[in-house]
Coordinates of N, CA and C in Angstrom, one line a residue:
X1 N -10.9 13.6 3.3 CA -10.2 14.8 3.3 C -10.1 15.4 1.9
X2 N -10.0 14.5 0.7 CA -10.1 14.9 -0.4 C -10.8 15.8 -0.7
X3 N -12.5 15.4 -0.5 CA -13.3 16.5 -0.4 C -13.7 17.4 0.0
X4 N -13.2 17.6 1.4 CA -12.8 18.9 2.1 C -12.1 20.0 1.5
X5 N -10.7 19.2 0.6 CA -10.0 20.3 0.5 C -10.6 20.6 -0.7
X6 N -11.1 20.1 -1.4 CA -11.9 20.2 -2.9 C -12.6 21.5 -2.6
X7 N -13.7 21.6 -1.4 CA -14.7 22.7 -1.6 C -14.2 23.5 -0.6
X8 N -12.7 23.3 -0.2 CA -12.4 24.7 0.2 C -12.0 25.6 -0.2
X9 N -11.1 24.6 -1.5 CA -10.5 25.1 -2.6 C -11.5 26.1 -3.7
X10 N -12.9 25.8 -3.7 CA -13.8 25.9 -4.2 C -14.6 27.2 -4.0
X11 N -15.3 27.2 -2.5 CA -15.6 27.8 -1.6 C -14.9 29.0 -1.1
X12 N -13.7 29.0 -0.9 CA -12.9 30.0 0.1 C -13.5 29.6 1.6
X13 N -13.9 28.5 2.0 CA -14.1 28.6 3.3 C -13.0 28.0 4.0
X14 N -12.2 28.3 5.1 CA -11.2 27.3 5.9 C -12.2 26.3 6.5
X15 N -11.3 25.2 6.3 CA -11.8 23.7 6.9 C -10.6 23.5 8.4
X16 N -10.8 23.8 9.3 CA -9.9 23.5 10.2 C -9.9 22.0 11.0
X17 N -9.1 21.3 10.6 CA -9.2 19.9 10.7 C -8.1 19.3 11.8
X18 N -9.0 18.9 13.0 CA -8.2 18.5 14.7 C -7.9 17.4 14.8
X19 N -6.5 17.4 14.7 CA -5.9 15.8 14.3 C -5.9 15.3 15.7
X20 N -6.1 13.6 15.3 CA -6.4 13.2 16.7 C -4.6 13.1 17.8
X21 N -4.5 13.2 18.6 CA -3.0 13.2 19.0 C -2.4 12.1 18.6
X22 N -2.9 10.6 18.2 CA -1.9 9.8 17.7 C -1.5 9.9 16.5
X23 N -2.4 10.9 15.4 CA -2.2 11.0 14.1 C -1.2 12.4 14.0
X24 N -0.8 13.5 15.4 CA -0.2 14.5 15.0 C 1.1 14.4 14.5
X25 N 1.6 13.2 14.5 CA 2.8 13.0 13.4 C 3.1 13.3 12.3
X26 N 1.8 13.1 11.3 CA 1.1 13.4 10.1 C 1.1 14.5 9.7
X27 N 0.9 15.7 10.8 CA 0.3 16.5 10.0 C 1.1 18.0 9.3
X28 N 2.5 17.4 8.5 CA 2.8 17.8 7.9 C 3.5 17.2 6.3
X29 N 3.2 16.1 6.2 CA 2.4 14.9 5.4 C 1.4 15.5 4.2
X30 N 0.4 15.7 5.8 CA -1.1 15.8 5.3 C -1.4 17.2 4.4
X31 N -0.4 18.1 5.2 CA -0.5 19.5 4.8 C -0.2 19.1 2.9
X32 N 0.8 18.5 3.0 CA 1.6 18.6 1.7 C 0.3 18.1 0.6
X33 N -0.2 16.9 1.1 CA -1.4 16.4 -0.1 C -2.6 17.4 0.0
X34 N -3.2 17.6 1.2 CA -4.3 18.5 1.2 C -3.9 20.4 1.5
X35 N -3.4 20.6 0.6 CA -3.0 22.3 1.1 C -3.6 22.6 1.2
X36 N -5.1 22.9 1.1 CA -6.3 23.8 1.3 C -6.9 23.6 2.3
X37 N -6.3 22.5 3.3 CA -7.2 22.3 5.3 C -6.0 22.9 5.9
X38 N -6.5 23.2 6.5 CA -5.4 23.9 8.1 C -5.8 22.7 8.7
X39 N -4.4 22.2 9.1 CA -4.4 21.0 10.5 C -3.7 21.3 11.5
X40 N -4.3 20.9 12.6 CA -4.0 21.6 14.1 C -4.1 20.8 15.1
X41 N -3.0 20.6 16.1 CA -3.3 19.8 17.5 C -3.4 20.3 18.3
X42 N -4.0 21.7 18.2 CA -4.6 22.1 19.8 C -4.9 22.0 20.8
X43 N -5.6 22.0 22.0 CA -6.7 20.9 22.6 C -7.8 21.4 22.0
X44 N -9.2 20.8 21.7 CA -10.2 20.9 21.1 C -10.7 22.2 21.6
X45 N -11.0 22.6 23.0 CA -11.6 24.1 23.4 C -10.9 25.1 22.7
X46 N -9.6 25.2 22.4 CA -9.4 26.3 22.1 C -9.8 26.1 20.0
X47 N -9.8 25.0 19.4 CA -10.1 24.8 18.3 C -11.8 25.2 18.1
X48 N -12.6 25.1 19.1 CA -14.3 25.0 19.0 C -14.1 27.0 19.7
X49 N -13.4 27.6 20.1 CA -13.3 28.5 20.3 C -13.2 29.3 19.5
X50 N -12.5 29.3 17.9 CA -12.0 29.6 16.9 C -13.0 29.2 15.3
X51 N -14.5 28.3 16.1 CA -14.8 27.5 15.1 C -16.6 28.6 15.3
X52 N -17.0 28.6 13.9 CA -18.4 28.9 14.1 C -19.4 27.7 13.6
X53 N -19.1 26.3 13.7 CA -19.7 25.3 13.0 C -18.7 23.9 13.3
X54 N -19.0 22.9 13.7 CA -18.2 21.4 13.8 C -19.2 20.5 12.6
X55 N -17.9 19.9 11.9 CA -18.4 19.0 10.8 C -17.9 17.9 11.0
X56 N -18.7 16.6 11.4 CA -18.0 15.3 12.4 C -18.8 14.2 11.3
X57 N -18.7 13.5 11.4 CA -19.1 12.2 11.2 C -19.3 11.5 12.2
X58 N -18.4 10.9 12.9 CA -19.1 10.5 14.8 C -17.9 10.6 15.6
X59 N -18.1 11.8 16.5 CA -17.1 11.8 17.6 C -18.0 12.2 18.9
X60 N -16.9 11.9 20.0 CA -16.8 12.9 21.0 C -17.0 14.5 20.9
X61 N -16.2 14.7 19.8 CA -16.4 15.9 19.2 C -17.7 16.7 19.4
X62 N -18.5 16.1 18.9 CA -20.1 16.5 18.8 C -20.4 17.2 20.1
X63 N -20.7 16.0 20.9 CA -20.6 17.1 22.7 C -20.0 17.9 22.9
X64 N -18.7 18.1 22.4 CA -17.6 19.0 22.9 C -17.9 20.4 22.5
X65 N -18.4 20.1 20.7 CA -19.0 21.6 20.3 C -20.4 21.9 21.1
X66 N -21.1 21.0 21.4 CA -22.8 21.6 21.7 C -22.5 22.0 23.2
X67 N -21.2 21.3 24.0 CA -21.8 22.3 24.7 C -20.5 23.6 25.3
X68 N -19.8 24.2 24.0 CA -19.3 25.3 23.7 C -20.1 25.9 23.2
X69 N -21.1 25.8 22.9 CA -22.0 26.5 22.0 C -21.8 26.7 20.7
X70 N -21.1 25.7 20.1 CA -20.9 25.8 18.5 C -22.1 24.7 17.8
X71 N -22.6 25.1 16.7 CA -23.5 24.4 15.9 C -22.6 23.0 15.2
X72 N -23.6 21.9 15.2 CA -22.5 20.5 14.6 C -23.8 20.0 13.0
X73 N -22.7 19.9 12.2 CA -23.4 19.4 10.7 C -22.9 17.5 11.2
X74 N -23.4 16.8 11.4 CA -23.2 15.4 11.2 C -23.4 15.0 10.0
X75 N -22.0 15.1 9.3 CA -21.9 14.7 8.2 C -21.8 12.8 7.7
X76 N -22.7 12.3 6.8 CA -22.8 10.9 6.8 C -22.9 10.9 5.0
X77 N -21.9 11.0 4.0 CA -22.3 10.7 3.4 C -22.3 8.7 2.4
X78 N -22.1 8.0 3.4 CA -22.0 6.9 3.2 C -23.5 6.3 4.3
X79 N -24.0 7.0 5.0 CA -25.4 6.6 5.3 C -25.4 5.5 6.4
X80 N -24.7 5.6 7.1 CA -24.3 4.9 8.5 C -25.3 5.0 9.4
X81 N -25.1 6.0 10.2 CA -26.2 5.9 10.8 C -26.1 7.7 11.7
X82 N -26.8 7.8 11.8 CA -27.4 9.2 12.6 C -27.2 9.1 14.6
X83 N -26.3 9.9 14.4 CA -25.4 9.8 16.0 C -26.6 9.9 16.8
X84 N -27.4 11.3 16.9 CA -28.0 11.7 17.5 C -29.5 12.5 16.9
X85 N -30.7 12.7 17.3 CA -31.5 13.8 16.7 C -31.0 14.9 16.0
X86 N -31.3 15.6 15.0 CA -31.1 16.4 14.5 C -31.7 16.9 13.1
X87 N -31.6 18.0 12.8 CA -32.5 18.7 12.0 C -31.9 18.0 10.7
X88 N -32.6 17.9 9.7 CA -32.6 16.9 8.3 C -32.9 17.9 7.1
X89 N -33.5 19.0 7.5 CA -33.0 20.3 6.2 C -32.4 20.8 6.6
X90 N -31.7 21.2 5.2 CA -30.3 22.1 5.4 C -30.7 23.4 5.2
X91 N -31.9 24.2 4.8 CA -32.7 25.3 4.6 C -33.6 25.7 6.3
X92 N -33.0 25.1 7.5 CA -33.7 25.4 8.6 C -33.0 26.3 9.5
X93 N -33.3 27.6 9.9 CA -32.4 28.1 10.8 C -32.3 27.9 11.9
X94 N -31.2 28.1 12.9 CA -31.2 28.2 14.1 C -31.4 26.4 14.8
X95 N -30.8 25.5 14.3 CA -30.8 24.8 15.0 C -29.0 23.7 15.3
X96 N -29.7 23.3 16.2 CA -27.7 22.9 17.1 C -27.0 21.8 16.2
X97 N -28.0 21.1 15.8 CA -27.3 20.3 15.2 C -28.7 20.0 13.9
X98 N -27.5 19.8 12.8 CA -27.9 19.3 11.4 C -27.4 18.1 10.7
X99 N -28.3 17.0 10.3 CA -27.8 15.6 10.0 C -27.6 16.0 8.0
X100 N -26.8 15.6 7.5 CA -26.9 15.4 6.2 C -26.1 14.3 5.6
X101 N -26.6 13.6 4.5 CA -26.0 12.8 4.3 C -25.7 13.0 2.3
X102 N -25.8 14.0 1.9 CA -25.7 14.0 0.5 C -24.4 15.4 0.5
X103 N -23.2 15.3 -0.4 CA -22.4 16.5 -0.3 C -22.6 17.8 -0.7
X104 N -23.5 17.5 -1.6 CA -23.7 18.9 -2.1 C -24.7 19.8 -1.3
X105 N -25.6 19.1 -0.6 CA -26.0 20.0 0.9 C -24.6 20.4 2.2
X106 N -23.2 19.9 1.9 CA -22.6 21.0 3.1 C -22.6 21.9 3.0
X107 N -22.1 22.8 2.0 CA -22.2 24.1 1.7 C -23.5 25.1 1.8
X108 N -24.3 24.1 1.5 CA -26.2 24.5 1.6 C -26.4 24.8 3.4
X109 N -26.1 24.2 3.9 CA -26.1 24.0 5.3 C -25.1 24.9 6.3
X110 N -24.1 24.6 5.8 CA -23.0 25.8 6.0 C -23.7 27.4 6.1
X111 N -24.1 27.6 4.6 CA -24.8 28.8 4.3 C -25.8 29.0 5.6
X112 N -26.8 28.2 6.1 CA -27.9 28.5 6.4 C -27.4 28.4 8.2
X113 N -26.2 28.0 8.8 CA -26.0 28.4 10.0 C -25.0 29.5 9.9
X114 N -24.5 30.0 9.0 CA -23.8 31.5 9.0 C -25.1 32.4 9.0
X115 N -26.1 32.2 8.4 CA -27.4 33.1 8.0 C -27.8 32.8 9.6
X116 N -27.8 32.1 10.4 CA -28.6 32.0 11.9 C -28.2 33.1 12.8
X117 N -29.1 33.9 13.4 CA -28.5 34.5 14.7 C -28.4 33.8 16.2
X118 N -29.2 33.1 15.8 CA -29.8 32.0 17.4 C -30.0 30.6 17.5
X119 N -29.0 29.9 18.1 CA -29.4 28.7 18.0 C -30.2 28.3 19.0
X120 N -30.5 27.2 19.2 CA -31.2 26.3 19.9 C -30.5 25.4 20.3
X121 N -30.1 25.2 21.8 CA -29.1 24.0 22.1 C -29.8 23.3 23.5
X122 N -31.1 23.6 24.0 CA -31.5 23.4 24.8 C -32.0 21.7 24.4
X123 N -32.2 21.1 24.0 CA -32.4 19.2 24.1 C -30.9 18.6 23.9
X124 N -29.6 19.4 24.0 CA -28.7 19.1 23.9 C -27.9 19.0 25.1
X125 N -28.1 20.3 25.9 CA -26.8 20.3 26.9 C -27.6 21.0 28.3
X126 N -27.3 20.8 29.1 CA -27.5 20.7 30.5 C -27.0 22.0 31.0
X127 N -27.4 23.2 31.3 CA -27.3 24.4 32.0 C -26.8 24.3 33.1
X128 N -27.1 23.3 34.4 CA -26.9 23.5 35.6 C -25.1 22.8 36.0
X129 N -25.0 22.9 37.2 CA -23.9 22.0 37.4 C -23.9 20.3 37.0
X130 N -22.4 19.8 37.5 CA -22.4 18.5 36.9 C -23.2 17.5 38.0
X131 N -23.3 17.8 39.4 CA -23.5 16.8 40.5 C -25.6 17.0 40.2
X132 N -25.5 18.2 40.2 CA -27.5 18.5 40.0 C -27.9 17.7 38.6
X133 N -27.1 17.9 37.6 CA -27.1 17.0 36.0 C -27.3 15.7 36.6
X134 N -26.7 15.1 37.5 CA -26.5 13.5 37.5 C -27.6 13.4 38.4
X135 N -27.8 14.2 38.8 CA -29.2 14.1 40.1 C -30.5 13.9 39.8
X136 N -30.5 14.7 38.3 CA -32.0 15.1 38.1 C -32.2 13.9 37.3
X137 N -31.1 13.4 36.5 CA -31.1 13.3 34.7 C -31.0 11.4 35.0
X138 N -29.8 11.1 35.7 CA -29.1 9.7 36.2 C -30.6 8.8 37.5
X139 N -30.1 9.7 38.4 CA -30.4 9.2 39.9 C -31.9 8.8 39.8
X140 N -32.8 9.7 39.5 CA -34.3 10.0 39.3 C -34.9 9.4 38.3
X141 N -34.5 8.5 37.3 CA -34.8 7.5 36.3 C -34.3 6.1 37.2
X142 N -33.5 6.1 37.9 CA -33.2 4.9 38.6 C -34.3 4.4 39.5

């Protein structure tokens, strides 16, 4: 969080940060050390509703934005491991998800999904219903 508030402070970008519900106790604590994140217990839809970008390290989260149709940066800068595929330059437009693991590419990356008009979410999320999803995707590999 330190960092967050560092380049928002930096930046002018808002970092809107979804406390998990056992942590909403906190989050007027948190406000006080980090003044420069907005923290919020919303439910997530209405937060990815409000969001043009999700910046996770590893959540559920991830799914939740791709398939709202919000673009997700997986951010790793301790080099863990890589949730899922994803695009590895931060100079590439138009794709759903971006892996980075160095900080001084978020803002690099940031830039280059505000610059996108179109993403690409199709190896991500499933168009049709949920029972035809489990039919095609589940049943048919079995």
């Amino acid at each position: 969080l330190k960092f967050f508030n560092y380049i928002s402070l930096k930046s002018k970008h808002d970092f809107l940060i979804k406390l998990h519900p056992s942590e909403d106790k906190c989050k007027k604590s948190l406000k006080k050390i980090f003044p420069n994140l907005i923290f919020t217990s919303k439910k997530i839809e209405k937060v990815l509703s409000q969001s043009f970008v999700t910046v996770s390290f590893s959540s559920t989260v991830i799914e939740d934005s791709l398939n709202s149709l919000v673009p997700v940066i997986l951010f790793d800068p301790w080099k863990r491991y890589q949730h899922c595929d994803a695009e590895k330059k931060y100079n590439i437009n138009g794709k759903a998800i971006y892996y980075i693991n160095k900080r001084i590419n978020l803002l690099k990356t940031i830039k280059t999904i505000k610059d996108s008009d179109h993403f690409n979410f199709d190896n991500y999320i499933y168009n049709s219903e949920a029972k035809s999803n489990f039919k095609n995707n589940i049943i048919s590999k079995i």
